[in-house]
Amino acid sequence: MKIMFYALREDEKPALAEWEAANKDVEVVATDELLTPETAKLAAGFDGVVTFQQLPYTRETLQVLADLDVKNLSLRNVGIDNIDVDAVNEFGIKVSHVPSYSPNAIAEHSVIQLTRLLRRTPEYDKKIAQRDLRWAPEIGKELRMQTVGVIGTGNIGRVAINIFKGFGAKVIAFDPYPNAELAAEGIYVDSLDELFAQADVVTLHAPGLPANDHMINAETIAKMKDGVFVVNVSRGNLIDTDALIAGLDSGKIAGAAIDVYEDEVGLFNADWRGKVFPDARIENLLNRDNVLVSPHTAFYTETAVGQMVKIAMDANKTFIMGQVPDVVAKFN
Ligand code: COI
């Protein structure tokens, strides 16, 4: 059994070595190359492919794999929004993903960033670095005094809810597919509009499906409370960046934490030192004291990376053995 492993990073090597040691019946060849129409040719003679990237998996790439009769693709991440679904179905390629590698990694990040905004630590950090140790005017807000509106109550949203509750916040939530346990607690509001009207903090934990595109836009921001905080650790396309910037300019939005950005591919996880960003909007956001930009690092913990490698490799091996792993991607 042979698996071709694409886009290997340094931080994944220990987990891959551990998996290989426990699966001596599988030959693994790894490359740091992304999966493109060109590099897909490297998979000739392999039984399956394990990969991770934010760039699209195009019809062209999938065609090369199908022509090589490599019909198992295991992604090491949760999002399946960068796959050409029609091509996957047409070529009969089975895809798995890692729907839950460490919800805590991402949920914790949303809470950490929100607490930083509430306690105005970015402003204090700047002042303190200049030896200004005065208190005022950066008076903070307590999380327990906030109503936190959680949009999306899947694995990550639910962990975030528990952490917010641990801080004593009032939590309300919206999800078109409510979770029975949370529903029994009476946590859900009936509509997004209701959530926007009540929430001091709007935190996004919904998938980047086309239906969710720009769910935070000028119109929905207008429905939010004055001085709302917005947190996005989910997918960049959920927020209309121009509307976010306008909301920050007007003061309607008091602060924002974004770990994802609609034009992040090629921008995040790249070294821009000494270079100009190709995108004025990210520059605008980075220059604000009340905006925390993190380059899609919410997921990036040792635990999560280890799980991403292990679950994806297990799934690919399961495919190769002719079975369907429980992490098979469900496209709809
Ligand atoms: C995911 O697992 O889908 C993530 O958002 C992590 C990532 C692509 C960097």
Tab-separated table of C-alpha atoms and ligand atoms in Angstrom, residues 52-54 76-81 98 101 106 233-235 260 264 296 299 308, ligand 1:
chain	number	residue	atom	x	y	z
A	52	PHE	CA	-3.526	20.036	2.867
A	53	GLN	CA	-3.752	23.416	1.215
A	54	GLN	CA	-5.900	26.490	0.933
A	76	ARG	CA	-5.719	17.017	6.628
A	77	ASN	CA	-8.117	19.859	7.442
A	78	VAL	CA	-11.798	20.381	8.024
A	79	GLY	CA	-12.779	22.731	5.198
A	80	ILE	CA	-13.840	21.139	1.914
A	81	ASP	CA	-14.726	24.464	0.319
A	98	VAL	CA	-10.816	15.941	9.384
A	101	TYR	CA	-9.082	17.626	14.959
A	106	ILE	CA	-10.066	27.177	17.432
A	233	VAL	CA	-12.285	32.217	13.424
A	234	SER	CA	-14.274	30.379	10.787
A	235	ARG	CA	-14.010	31.366	7.127
A	260	VAL	CA	-9.590	34.453	8.534
A	264	GLU	CA	-6.201	35.379	2.606
A	296	HIS	CA	-5.370	31.708	10.224
A	299	PHE	CA	-6.088	25.843	14.384
A	308	MET	CA	-4.834	16.256	11.386
B	1	COI	C1	-9.381	23.968	8.322
B	1	COI	O1	-9.061	22.956	8.934
B	1	COI	O2	-10.232	23.937	7.416
B	1	COI	C2	-8.742	25.216	8.665
B	1	COI	O3	-9.382	26.228	8.667
B	1	COI	C3	-7.270	25.203	8.878
B	1	COI	C4	-6.540	25.644	7.710
B	1	COI	C5	-6.950	25.352	6.353
B	1	COI	C6	-5.322	26.443	7.851
